[in-house]
Amino acid sequence: MIILIPAYEPDHQLTALVRNLQEADPWLTIVVVDDGSGPDYKDTFDDAARLGCQVLSYAVNGGKGHALKSGFAFITERFPGHDVVCADSDGQHGVADILAVADRVRHVTAAMVLGCRNFTGNVPARSRFGNTVTRGLFRLATGQRITDTQTGLRGYRADMIPWLLTVRGQRYEYELNLLLEAKQAGYGIESVEIATVYLDHNSGSHFRPVADSIRIYAPLLKFLGSSLSAFAVDLVMFLLLSAVTDSLLLAVVGARLVSATVNFMINRRLVFDHGRDTSFRAAATGYAALVLVLLSANYAAMWTLTSLAVPDLPAKLVTELTLLGISYVVQQRFLFVRKARATPTEATAVETHIPALVPAQFQHSLAGKSGDQSPKRFRSN
């Protein structure tokens, strides 16, 4: 079992975590990734190396996703066939919880294991709010209920690592992308309840509330923007056709045909990362079927509301907002999906999203354990 710890400008909590892990299980292999922390933090990583950790380092901060994928690539090269548990460096993950996740990983098949917090006690407001929003949006997108979508304590079977390297994302959005793409890749999601720990109101976190939240929610925000654009087109066409034809059916159908074409092209090219994995004909056929179903529901809802004397505009707003969530779920889970997971013979053809690495410019001390070999050192270009 490999414990992978990505770290950016860490404090003493990193070395404390390493010591505690080694005391609990001296046979663990610990890989620490210095995510471009710089010379000011060299002593901290020197300490980790002297404790026997395999320490990777590169010069420029690339983000948590970048650090994790750098670690996965190193583990694939140096420790093939080993399962991996990822833990944060800021002291939020207790040793007992890390080992509990590691134990569950050994007993699952084709599934990632999440250490999920219950968010009881003194939890910073931004952390509670962020997880609540992400949890709700994730359930909308996938239909899966996960109590902690933002946890950094995660376990992966060794045979999942090639897939982990193909998922897009260089910063905090990477971990959410893993959850969003897991089902399509054929992987389940298991969970282990862990303690909720925030040291000094989570002051050690490098999460940027605005910039990183935008990255995390980007797939959903892009879909919302596309849907709002299509909705604006649909609304304008609906009002125009209503005035010209004086027919509810023609207005609804005509407006939806125009807006659906706009929405399909935007979603396929810009919104869903794997929108063009499916052939244009297959995607268009599936989307047309979805439009017909939604159109029928749209007309039925509009007819019902207008029959109840609800004005056209409010009726349209209520109907579209109700069907928006259904449309996203169907497109995300069934229409614009990733190609099937590659077989071993196809693995070399799978696109990876980890930048090229070259030898680092500076070294850390590597006293290491008896018999350890000094790992290769890396930095990003």
mmCIF file of C-alpha atoms in Angstrom:
data_model
loop_
_atom_site.group_PDB
_atom_site.id
_atom_site.type_symbol
_atom_site.label_atom_id
_atom_site.label_comp_id
_atom_site.label_asym_id
_atom_site.label_seq_id
_atom_site.Cartn_x
_atom_site.Cartn_y
_atom_site.Cartn_z
ATOM 1 C CA MET A 1 0.000 0.000 0.000
ATOM 2 C CA ILE A 2 1.278 3.467 -0.967
ATOM 3 C CA ILE A 3 0.266 6.619 0.924
ATOM 4 C CA LEU A 4 0.422 9.591 -1.479
ATOM 5 C CA ILE A 5 0.558 13.056 0.087
ATOM 6 C CA PRO A 6 0.444 16.134 -2.204
ATOM 7 C CA ALA A 7 1.815 19.182 -0.388
ATOM 8 C CA TYR A 8 2.066 22.875 -1.181
ATOM 9 C CA GLU A 9 3.857 25.124 1.325
ATOM 10 C CA PRO A 10 3.250 22.660 4.191
ATOM 11 C CA ASP A 11 3.857 23.310 7.883
ATOM 12 C CA HIS A 12 4.877 20.926 10.672
ATOM 13 C CA GLN A 13 1.666 18.918 10.188
ATOM 14 C CA LEU A 14 3.284 17.116 7.243
ATOM 15 C CA THR A 15 6.162 15.662 9.238
ATOM 16 C CA ALA A 16 3.831 14.898 12.162
ATOM 17 C CA LEU A 17 1.554 12.946 9.811
ATOM 18 C CA VAL A 18 4.493 11.009 8.376
ATOM 19 C CA ARG A 19 5.794 10.083 11.849
ATOM 20 C CA ASN A 20 2.352 9.010 13.045
ATOM 21 C CA LEU A 21 1.792 6.869 9.963
ATOM 22 C CA GLN A 22 5.163 5.179 10.403
ATOM 23 C CA GLU A 23 4.475 4.494 14.072
ATOM 24 C CA ALA A 24 1.126 2.927 13.188
ATOM 25 C CA ASP A 25 2.500 0.855 10.294
ATOM 26 C CA PRO A 26 6.297 0.838 9.753
ATOM 27 C CA TRP A 27 5.888 -1.035 6.460
ATOM 28 C CA LEU A 28 3.941 1.686 4.693
ATOM 29 C CA THR A 29 5.555 3.350 1.671
ATOM 30 C CA ILE A 30 4.914 7.102 1.725
ATOM 31 C CA VAL A 31 5.259 9.281 -1.376
ATOM 32 C CA VAL A 32 5.226 13.058 -0.831
ATOM 33 C CA VAL A 33 4.848 15.446 -3.782
ATOM 34 C CA ASP A 34 6.266 18.939 -3.320
ATOM 35 C CA ASP A 35 3.917 20.922 -5.567
ATOM 36 C CA GLY A 36 6.346 23.739 -6.340
ATOM 37 C CA SER A 37 6.537 25.058 -2.769
ATOM 38 C CA GLY A 38 9.929 26.662 -3.393
ATOM 39 C CA PRO A 39 13.220 26.923 -1.447
ATOM 40 C CA ASP A 40 11.566 28.341 1.698
ATOM 41 C CA TYR A 41 9.992 24.934 2.360
ATOM 42 C CA LYS A 42 13.024 22.830 1.520
ATOM 43 C CA ASP A 43 13.692 21.990 5.192
ATOM 44 C CA THR A 44 10.198 20.543 5.603
ATOM 45 C CA PHE A 45 10.621 18.229 2.635
ATOM 46 C CA ASP A 46 14.173 17.378 3.759
ATOM 47 C CA ASP A 47 12.659 16.200 7.036
ATOM 48 C CA ALA A 48 10.133 14.041 5.172
ATOM 49 C CA ALA A 49 12.924 12.541 3.066
ATOM 50 C CA ARG A 50 15.034 11.804 6.148
ATOM 51 C CA LEU A 51 12.055 10.012 7.651
ATOM 52 C CA GLY A 52 12.145 7.661 4.667
ATOM 53 C CA CYS A 53 9.531 9.200 2.358
ATOM 54 C CA GLN A 54 9.906 9.119 -1.395
ATOM 55 C CA VAL A 55 9.848 12.865 -2.135
ATOM 56 C CA LEU A 56 9.079 14.276 -5.594
ATOM 57 C CA SER A 57 9.661 17.952 -6.301
ATOM 58 C CA TYR A 58 9.221 20.378 -9.183
ATOM 59 C CA ALA A 59 9.850 24.090 -9.376
ATOM 60 C CA VAL A 60 6.472 25.631 -10.287
ATOM 61 C CA ASN A 61 3.177 25.108 -8.475
ATOM 62 C CA GLY A 62 0.834 23.162 -10.745
ATOM 63 C CA GLY A 63 -2.139 22.516 -8.479
ATOM 64 C CA LYS A 64 -3.433 19.560 -6.511
ATOM 65 C CA GLY A 65 -4.543 17.608 -9.577
ATOM 66 C CA HIS A 66 -1.093 18.047 -11.116
ATOM 67 C CA ALA A 67 0.571 16.850 -7.898
ATOM 68 C CA LEU A 68 -1.663 13.797 -7.624
ATOM 69 C CA LYS A 69 -1.066 12.770 -11.231
ATOM 70 C CA SER A 70 2.675 13.281 -10.809
ATOM 71 C CA GLY A 71 2.493 10.945 -7.829
ATOM 72 C CA PHE A 72 0.410 8.366 -9.688
ATOM 73 C CA ALA A 73 2.872 8.365 -12.590
ATOM 74 C CA PHE A 74 5.820 7.897 -10.212
ATOM 75 C CA ILE A 75 4.047 5.068 -8.372
ATOM 76 C CA THR A 76 3.237 3.334 -11.664
ATOM 77 C CA GLU A 77 6.925 3.450 -12.592
ATOM 78 C CA ARG A 78 8.475 2.620 -9.230
ATOM 79 C CA PHE A 79 5.790 0.605 -7.419
ATOM 80 C CA PRO A 80 3.609 -1.097 -10.073
ATOM 81 C CA GLY A 81 0.734 -3.146 -8.743
ATOM 82 C CA HIS A 82 0.424 -1.251 -5.448
ATOM 83 C CA ASP A 83 -2.844 0.275 -4.250
ATOM 84 C CA VAL A 84 -2.796 3.971 -3.313
ATOM 85 C CA VAL A 85 -4.400 6.067 -0.588
ATOM 86 C CA CYS A 86 -4.238 9.856 -1.048
ATOM 87 C CA ALA A 87 -4.221 12.056 2.064
ATOM 88 C CA ASP A 88 -3.869 15.802 2.612
ATOM 89 C CA SER A 89 -0.776 17.250 4.297
ATOM 90 C CA ASP A 90 -2.535 19.743 6.600
ATOM 91 C CA GLY A 91 -3.449 17.420 9.466
ATOM 92 C CA GLN A 92 -7.135 17.025 8.588
ATOM 93 C CA HIS A 93 -6.844 13.260 8.112
ATOM 94 C CA GLY A 94 -6.162 11.136 11.160
ATOM 95 C CA VAL A 95 -3.953 8.060 10.923
ATOM 96 C CA ALA A 96 -6.792 5.748 11.973
ATOM 97 C CA ASP A 97 -8.985 7.117 9.180
ATOM 98 C CA ILE A 98 -6.216 6.786 6.570
ATOM 99 C CA LEU A 99 -5.648 3.175 7.571
ATOM 100 C CA ALA A 100 -9.403 2.497 7.553
ATOM 101 C CA VAL A 101 -9.609 3.705 3.951
ATOM 102 C CA ALA A 102 -6.552 1.589 3.078
ATOM 103 C CA ASP A 103 -8.212 -1.473 4.583
ATOM 104 C CA ARG A 104 -11.410 -0.916 2.589
ATOM 105 C CA VAL A 105 -9.424 -0.517 -0.638
ATOM 106 C CA ARG A 106 -7.998 -4.009 -0.150
ATOM 107 C CA HIS A 107 -11.509 -5.469 -0.122
ATOM 108 C CA VAL A 108 -13.226 -3.669 -3.020
ATOM 109 C CA THR A 109 -13.282 -4.402 -6.724
ATOM 110 C CA ALA A 110 -13.488 -1.714 -9.426
ATOM 111 C CA ALA A 111 -14.308 1.082 -6.973
ATOM 112 C CA MET A 112 -12.688 4.095 -5.389
ATOM 113 C CA VAL A 113 -13.001 4.547 -1.632
ATOM 114 C CA LEU A 114 -13.784 7.951 -0.112
ATOM 115 C CA GLY A 115 -13.122 8.964 3.461
ATOM 116 C CA CYS A 116 -16.323 10.956 4.049
ATOM 117 C CA ARG A 117 -16.674 13.500 6.841
ATOM 118 C CA ASN A 118 -19.995 13.859 8.672
ATOM 119 C CA PHE A 119 -19.531 17.642 9.131
ATOM 120 C CA THR A 120 -20.512 17.716 12.785
ATOM 121 C CA GLY A 121 -19.007 20.039 15.370
ATOM 122 C CA ASN A 122 -17.147 23.287 14.665
ATOM 123 C CA VAL A 123 -16.963 23.345 10.850
ATOM 124 C CA PRO A 124 -15.951 26.582 9.022
ATOM 125 C CA ALA A 125 -18.970 28.094 7.300
ATOM 126 C CA ARG A 126 -17.310 28.179 3.859
ATOM 127 C CA SER A 127 -16.442 24.466 4.106
ATOM 128 C CA ARG A 128 -19.948 23.471 5.172
ATOM 129 C CA PHE A 129 -21.548 25.634 2.461
ATOM 130 C CA GLY A 130 -19.153 24.476 -0.272
ATOM 131 C CA ASN A 131 -19.697 20.813 0.446
ATOM 132 C CA THR A 132 -23.479 21.241 0.630
ATOM 133 C CA VAL A 133 -23.578 22.961 -2.769
ATOM 134 C CA THR A 134 -21.212 20.491 -4.421
ATOM 135 C CA ARG A 135 -23.035 17.510 -2.926
ATOM 136 C CA GLY A 136 -26.359 18.744 -4.304
ATOM 137 C CA LEU A 137 -24.983 19.529 -7.750
ATOM 138 C CA PHE A 138 -23.184 16.179 -7.891
ATOM 139 C CA ARG A 139 -26.377 14.304 -7.086
ATOM 140 C CA LEU A 140 -28.192 16.268 -9.776
ATOM 141 C CA ALA A 141 -25.502 15.441 -12.320
ATOM 142 C CA THR A 142 -25.028 11.749 -11.511
ATOM 143 C CA GLY A 143 -27.987 10.584 -9.460
ATOM 144 C CA GLN A 144 -25.533 9.371 -6.776
ATOM 145 C CA ARG A 145 -25.704 10.424 -3.146
ATOM 146 C CA ILE A 146 -22.249 11.126 -1.661
ATOM 147 C CA THR A 147 -21.969 12.843 1.704
ATOM 148 C CA ASP A 148 -18.532 14.401 1.097
ATOM 149 C CA THR A 149 -17.619 15.192 -2.508
ATOM 150 C CA GLN A 150 -14.675 17.391 -1.508
ATOM 151 C CA THR A 151 -12.769 14.921 0.650
ATOM 152 C CA GLY A 152 -9.058 14.597 -0.084
ATOM 153 C CA LEU A 153 -8.818 11.196 1.625
ATOM 154 C CA ARG A 154 -9.341 8.677 -1.166
ATOM 155 C CA GLY A 155 -8.217 5.157 -1.950
ATOM 156 C CA TYR A 156 -7.646 3.577 -5.369
ATOM 157 C CA ARG A 157 -6.900 0.055 -6.518
ATOM 158 C CA ALA A 158 -3.665 -0.333 -8.495
ATOM 159 C CA ASP A 159 -5.551 -1.179 -11.688
ATOM 160 C CA MET A 160 -7.334 2.200 -11.547
ATOM 161 C CA ILE A 161 -4.164 4.277 -11.877
ATOM 162 C CA PRO A 162 -4.017 4.286 -15.721
ATOM 163 C CA TRP A 163 -7.556 5.738 -15.702
ATOM 164 C CA LEU A 164 -6.645 8.285 -12.998
ATOM 165 C CA LEU A 165 -3.993 9.679 -15.340
ATOM 166 C CA THR A 166 -6.497 10.233 -18.167
ATOM 167 C CA VAL A 167 -8.987 12.408 -16.268
ATOM 168 C CA ARG A 168 -8.700 16.128 -16.929
ATOM 169 C CA GLY A 169 -7.960 18.756 -14.302
ATOM 170 C CA GLN A 170 -4.817 20.210 -12.768
ATOM 171 C CA ARG A 171 -6.143 21.799 -9.581
ATOM 172 C CA TYR A 172 -9.007 21.134 -7.162
ATOM 173 C CA GLU A 173 -11.445 20.365 -9.971
ATOM 174 C CA TYR A 174 -9.552 17.131 -10.715
ATOM 175 C CA GLU A 175 -10.996 15.320 -7.705
ATOM 176 C CA LEU A 176 -14.571 16.267 -8.623
ATOM 177 C CA ASN A 177 -13.944 15.209 -12.232
ATOM 178 C CA LEU A 178 -12.899 11.783 -10.943
ATOM 179 C CA LEU A 179 -16.262 11.423 -9.217
ATOM 180 C CA LEU A 180 -18.174 12.674 -12.243
ATOM 181 C CA GLU A 181 -16.435 10.252 -14.617
ATOM 182 C CA ALA A 182 -16.149 7.196 -12.367
ATOM 183 C CA LYS A 183 -19.459 5.578 -13.313
ATOM 184 C CA GLN A 184 -18.871 6.041 -17.040
ATOM 185 C CA ALA A 185 -15.441 4.435 -16.644
ATOM 186 C CA GLY A 186 -16.992 1.416 -14.917
ATOM 187 C CA TYR A 187 -15.981 2.250 -11.336
ATOM 188 C CA GLY A 188 -18.156 2.388 -8.253
ATOM 189 C CA ILE A 189 -17.773 4.717 -5.262
ATOM 190 C CA GLU A 190 -17.513 3.339 -1.721
ATOM 191 C CA SER A 191 -17.269 5.390 1.444
ATOM 192 C CA VAL A 192 -15.807 5.143 4.938
ATOM 193 C CA GLU A 193 -16.962 7.593 7.614
ATOM 194 C CA ILE A 194 -14.086 9.619 9.055
ATOM 195 C CA ALA A 195 -13.690 12.339 11.657
ATOM 196 C CA THR A 196 -14.293 15.968 10.713
ATOM 197 C CA VAL A 197 -11.106 17.866 11.586
ATOM 198 C CA TYR A 198 -10.407 21.542 10.854
ATOM 199 C CA LEU A 199 -7.248 22.844 12.514
ATOM 200 C CA ASP A 200 -7.269 26.579 13.296
ATOM 201 C CA HIS A 201 -10.389 27.097 11.143
ATOM 202 C CA ASN A 202 -8.702 25.395 8.169
ATOM 203 C CA SER A 203 -6.044 28.116 7.952
ATOM 204 C CA GLY A 204 -3.613 25.658 6.351
ATOM 205 C CA SER A 205 -5.764 25.239 3.269
ATOM 206 C CA HIS A 206 -4.658 26.873 0.026
ATOM 207 C CA PHE A 207 -8.158 26.678 -1.462
ATOM 208 C CA ARG A 208 -9.134 29.947 -3.170
ATOM 209 C CA PRO A 209 -12.889 30.383 -2.636
ATOM 210 C CA VAL A 210 -13.659 32.196 -5.902
ATOM 211 C CA ALA A 211 -11.084 30.935 -8.423
ATOM 212 C CA ASP A 212 -11.060 27.316 -7.268
ATOM 213 C CA SER A 213 -14.841 27.161 -6.862
ATOM 214 C CA ILE A 214 -15.226 28.284 -10.472
ATOM 215 C CA ARG A 215 -12.844 25.508 -11.548
ATOM 216 C CA ILE A 216 -14.713 22.899 -9.513
ATOM 217 C CA TYR A 217 -18.147 23.907 -10.728
ATOM 218 C CA ALA A 218 -17.036 24.626 -14.307
ATOM 219 C CA PRO A 219 -18.786 21.609 -15.925
ATOM 220 C CA LEU A 220 -22.081 22.509 -14.273
ATOM 221 C CA LEU A 221 -21.646 26.240 -14.834
ATOM 222 C CA LYS A 222 -20.924 25.704 -18.530
ATOM 223 C CA PHE A 223 -24.064 23.598 -18.866
ATOM 224 C CA LEU A 224 -26.100 26.212 -17.030
ATOM 225 C CA GLY A 225 -24.736 28.934 -19.327
ATOM 226 C CA SER A 226 -25.522 26.860 -22.411
ATOM 227 C CA SER A 227 -29.012 26.108 -21.127
ATOM 228 C CA LEU A 228 -29.673 29.744 -20.303
ATOM 229 C CA SER A 229 -28.557 30.752 -23.792
ATOM 230 C CA ALA A 230 -30.859 28.174 -25.341
ATOM 231 C CA PHE A 231 -33.615 29.245 -22.980
ATOM 232 C CA ALA A 232 -33.238 32.868 -24.108
ATOM 233 C CA VAL A 233 -33.456 31.790 -27.762
ATOM 234 C CA ASP A 234 -36.435 29.561 -26.953
ATOM 235 C CA LEU A 235 -38.246 32.310 -25.060
ATOM 236 C CA VAL A 236 -37.769 34.896 -27.795
ATOM 237 C CA MET A 237 -38.903 32.454 -30.488
ATOM 238 C CA PHE A 238 -41.863 31.352 -28.364
ATOM 239 C CA LEU A 239 -43.113 34.896 -27.838
ATOM 240 C CA LEU A 240 -42.537 35.748 -31.502
ATOM 241 C CA LEU A 241 -44.312 32.660 -32.838
ATOM 242 C CA SER A 242 -47.143 33.070 -30.334
ATOM 243 C CA ALA A 243 -47.777 36.564 -31.660
ATOM 244 C CA VAL A 244 -47.511 35.510 -35.322
ATOM 245 C CA THR A 245 -49.374 32.168 -35.309
ATOM 246 C CA ASP A 246 -51.690 32.481 -32.284
ATOM 247 C CA SER A 247 -51.079 28.751 -31.769
ATOM 248 C CA LEU A 248 -49.574 27.352 -28.575
ATOM 249 C CA LEU A 249 -48.516 24.114 -30.274
ATOM 250 C CA LEU A 250 -46.711 25.816 -33.166
ATOM 251 C CA ALA A 251 -45.083 28.310 -30.814
ATOM 252 C CA VAL A 252 -43.756 25.612 -28.457
ATOM 253 C CA VAL A 253 -42.584 23.282 -31.254
ATOM 254 C CA GLY A 254 -41.010 25.982 -33.422
ATOM 255 C CA ALA A 255 -39.198 27.636 -30.514
ATOM 256 C CA ARG A 256 -37.865 24.311 -29.265
ATOM 257 C CA LEU A 257 -36.518 23.243 -32.668
ATOM 258 C CA VAL A 258 -34.445 26.414 -32.957
ATOM 259 C CA SER A 259 -33.207 26.442 -29.354
ATOM 260 C CA ALA A 260 -32.482 22.703 -29.353
ATOM 261 C CA THR A 261 -30.189 23.024 -32.358
ATOM 262 C CA VAL A 262 -28.263 25.824 -30.657
ATOM 263 C CA ASN A 263 -28.077 23.893 -27.385
ATOM 264 C CA PHE A 264 -26.879 20.656 -29.023
ATOM 265 C CA MET A 265 -23.997 22.321 -30.855
ATOM 266 C CA ILE A 266 -22.815 24.233 -27.775
ATOM 267 C CA ASN A 267 -23.054 21.211 -25.466
ATOM 268 C CA ARG A 268 -21.271 18.869 -27.857
ATOM 269 C CA ARG A 269 -18.393 21.235 -28.608
ATOM 270 C CA LEU A 270 -17.955 23.291 -25.443
ATOM 271 C CA VAL A 271 -19.800 21.948 -22.396
ATOM 272 C CA PHE A 272 -19.142 18.224 -22.072
ATOM 273 C CA ASP A 273 -15.493 17.168 -22.171
ATOM 274 C CA HIS A 274 -16.363 13.969 -24.024
ATOM 275 C CA GLY A 275 -19.051 15.486 -26.247
ATOM 276 C CA ARG A 276 -17.229 14.493 -29.415
ATOM 277 C CA ASP A 277 -16.330 10.989 -28.276
ATOM 278 C CA THR A 278 -19.681 9.855 -29.703
ATOM 279 C CA SER A 279 -20.207 10.186 -33.455
ATOM 280 C CA PHE A 280 -22.192 13.195 -34.615
ATOM 281 C CA ARG A 281 -24.977 10.993 -35.982
ATOM 282 C CA ALA A 282 -25.351 8.965 -32.784
ATOM 283 C CA ALA A 283 -25.198 12.060 -30.588
ATOM 284 C CA ALA A 284 -27.683 13.944 -32.771
ATOM 285 C CA THR A 285 -30.075 10.978 -32.802
ATOM 286 C CA GLY A 286 -29.936 10.635 -29.031
ATOM 287 C CA TYR A 287 -30.320 14.357 -28.530
ATOM 288 C CA ALA A 288 -33.308 14.456 -30.898
ATOM 289 C CA ALA A 289 -34.987 11.700 -28.891
ATOM 290 C CA LEU A 290 -34.334 13.660 -25.698
ATOM 291 C CA VAL A 291 -35.764 16.811 -27.251
ATOM 292 C CA LEU A 292 -38.932 14.971 -28.304
ATOM 293 C CA VAL A 293 -39.463 13.648 -24.793
ATOM 294 C CA LEU A 294 -38.795 17.033 -23.216
ATOM 295 C CA LEU A 295 -40.925 18.734 -25.828
ATOM 296 C CA SER A 296 -43.875 16.493 -24.979
ATOM 297 C CA ALA A 297 -43.361 17.196 -21.301
ATOM 298 C CA ASN A 298 -42.972 20.892 -22.064
ATOM 299 C CA TYR A 299 -46.220 21.062 -24.006
ATOM 300 C CA ALA A 300 -48.110 19.045 -21.404
ATOM 301 C CA ALA A 301 -46.873 21.273 -18.595
ATOM 302 C CA MET A 302 -47.602 24.464 -20.544
ATOM 303 C CA TRP A 303 -51.093 23.268 -21.459
ATOM 304 C CA THR A 304 -51.815 22.396 -17.841
ATOM 305 C CA LEU A 305 -50.562 25.690 -16.465
ATOM 306 C CA THR A 306 -52.250 27.881 -19.067
ATOM 307 C CA SER A 307 -55.474 25.931 -18.521
ATOM 308 C CA LEU A 308 -55.210 26.995 -14.909
ATOM 309 C CA ALA A 309 -55.068 30.634 -16.061
ATOM 310 C CA VAL A 310 -51.330 31.010 -15.475
ATOM 311 C CA PRO A 311 -49.957 33.634 -17.923
ATOM 312 C CA ASP A 312 -47.717 32.359 -20.738
ATOM 313 C CA LEU A 313 -44.478 33.880 -19.468
ATOM 314 C CA PRO A 314 -44.633 32.572 -15.877
ATOM 315 C CA ALA A 315 -45.823 29.211 -17.174
ATOM 316 C CA LYS A 316 -42.835 29.053 -19.510
ATOM 317 C CA LEU A 317 -40.395 29.920 -16.734
ATOM 318 C CA VAL A 318 -41.745 27.274 -14.364
ATOM 319 C CA THR A 319 -41.747 24.612 -17.062
ATOM 320 C CA GLU A 320 -38.210 25.273 -18.294
ATOM 321 C CA LEU A 321 -36.668 25.377 -14.827
ATOM 322 C CA THR A 322 -38.338 22.074 -13.965
ATOM 323 C CA LEU A 323 -37.008 20.338 -17.077
ATOM 324 C CA LEU A 324 -33.500 21.846 -16.888
ATOM 325 C CA GLY A 325 -32.214 19.380 -14.303
ATOM 326 C CA ILE A 326 -33.620 16.396 -16.187
ATOM 327 C CA SER A 327 -31.915 17.533 -19.382
ATOM 328 C CA TYR A 328 -28.494 17.847 -17.707
ATOM 329 C CA VAL A 329 -28.675 14.434 -16.052
ATOM 330 C CA VAL A 330 -29.607 12.673 -19.287
ATOM 331 C CA GLN A 331 -26.901 14.387 -21.336
ATOM 332 C CA GLN A 332 -24.183 13.924 -18.684
ATOM 333 C CA ARG A 333 -24.941 10.284 -17.921
ATOM 334 C CA PHE A 334 -26.149 8.878 -21.230
ATOM 335 C CA LEU A 335 -25.591 11.130 -24.235
ATOM 336 C CA PHE A 336 -22.195 12.867 -24.117
ATOM 337 C CA VAL A 337 -20.295 10.104 -22.352
ATOM 338 C CA ARG A 338 -16.684 9.065 -22.326
ATOM 339 C CA LYS A 339 -15.627 6.149 -24.491
ATOM 340 C CA ALA A 340 -15.418 2.797 -22.783
ATOM 341 C CA ARG A 341 -12.398 2.138 -20.605
ATOM 342 C CA ALA A 342 -9.432 0.973 -22.656
ATOM 343 C CA THR A 343 -8.343 -2.663 -22.538
ATOM 344 C CA PRO A 344 -4.753 -3.420 -21.501
ATOM 345 C CA THR A 345 -3.677 -3.712 -25.141
ATOM 346 C CA GLU A 346 -5.126 -0.279 -25.813
ATOM 347 C CA ALA A 347 -3.629 1.370 -22.724
ATOM 348 C CA THR A 348 -0.781 2.990 -24.597
ATOM 349 C CA ALA A 349 -3.251 4.846 -26.792
ATOM 350 C CA VAL A 350 -5.099 6.460 -23.862
ATOM 351 C CA GLU A 351 -4.547 10.202 -23.611
ATOM 352 C CA THR A 352 -2.985 11.286 -20.338
ATOM 353 C CA HIS A 353 -3.142 14.727 -18.769
ATOM 354 C CA ILE A 354 0.132 14.927 -16.879
ATOM 355 C CA PRO A 355 2.828 17.310 -18.150
ATOM 356 C CA ALA A 356 6.295 16.137 -19.058
ATOM 357 C CA LEU A 357 8.693 16.022 -16.126
ATOM 358 C CA VAL A 358 12.438 16.628 -16.066
ATOM 359 C CA PRO A 359 15.112 16.358 -13.327
ATOM 360 C CA ALA A 360 14.852 18.954 -10.582
ATOM 361 C CA GLN A 361 17.338 21.731 -10.058
ATOM 362 C CA PHE A 362 17.708 21.131 -6.323
ATOM 363 C CA GLN A 363 17.868 18.030 -4.171
ATOM 364 C CA HIS A 364 16.465 17.154 -0.771
ATOM 365 C CA SER A 365 18.391 15.130 1.777
ATOM 366 C CA LEU A 366 17.587 11.435 1.440
ATOM 367 C CA ALA A 367 18.747 9.556 4.481
ATOM 368 C CA GLY A 368 15.859 7.133 3.945
ATOM 369 C CA LYS A 369 15.235 3.700 5.375
ATOM 370 C CA SER A 370 17.816 0.988 5.178
ATOM 371 C CA GLY A 371 17.823 -0.454 1.712
ATOM 372 C CA ASP A 372 15.874 2.414 0.140
ATOM 373 C CA GLN A 373 17.018 3.735 -3.188
ATOM 374 C CA SER A 374 16.999 7.468 -3.814
ATOM 375 C CA PRO A 375 13.947 8.304 -5.975
ATOM 376 C CA LYS A 376 14.157 10.360 -9.098
ATOM 377 C CA ARG A 377 13.527 14.038 -8.476
ATOM 378 C CA PHE A 378 11.236 16.017 -10.694
ATOM 379 C CA ARG A 379 10.160 19.491 -11.515
ATOM 380 C CA SER A 380 7.691 20.776 -14.092
ATOM 381 C CA ASN A 381 8.865 22.499 -17.267
#
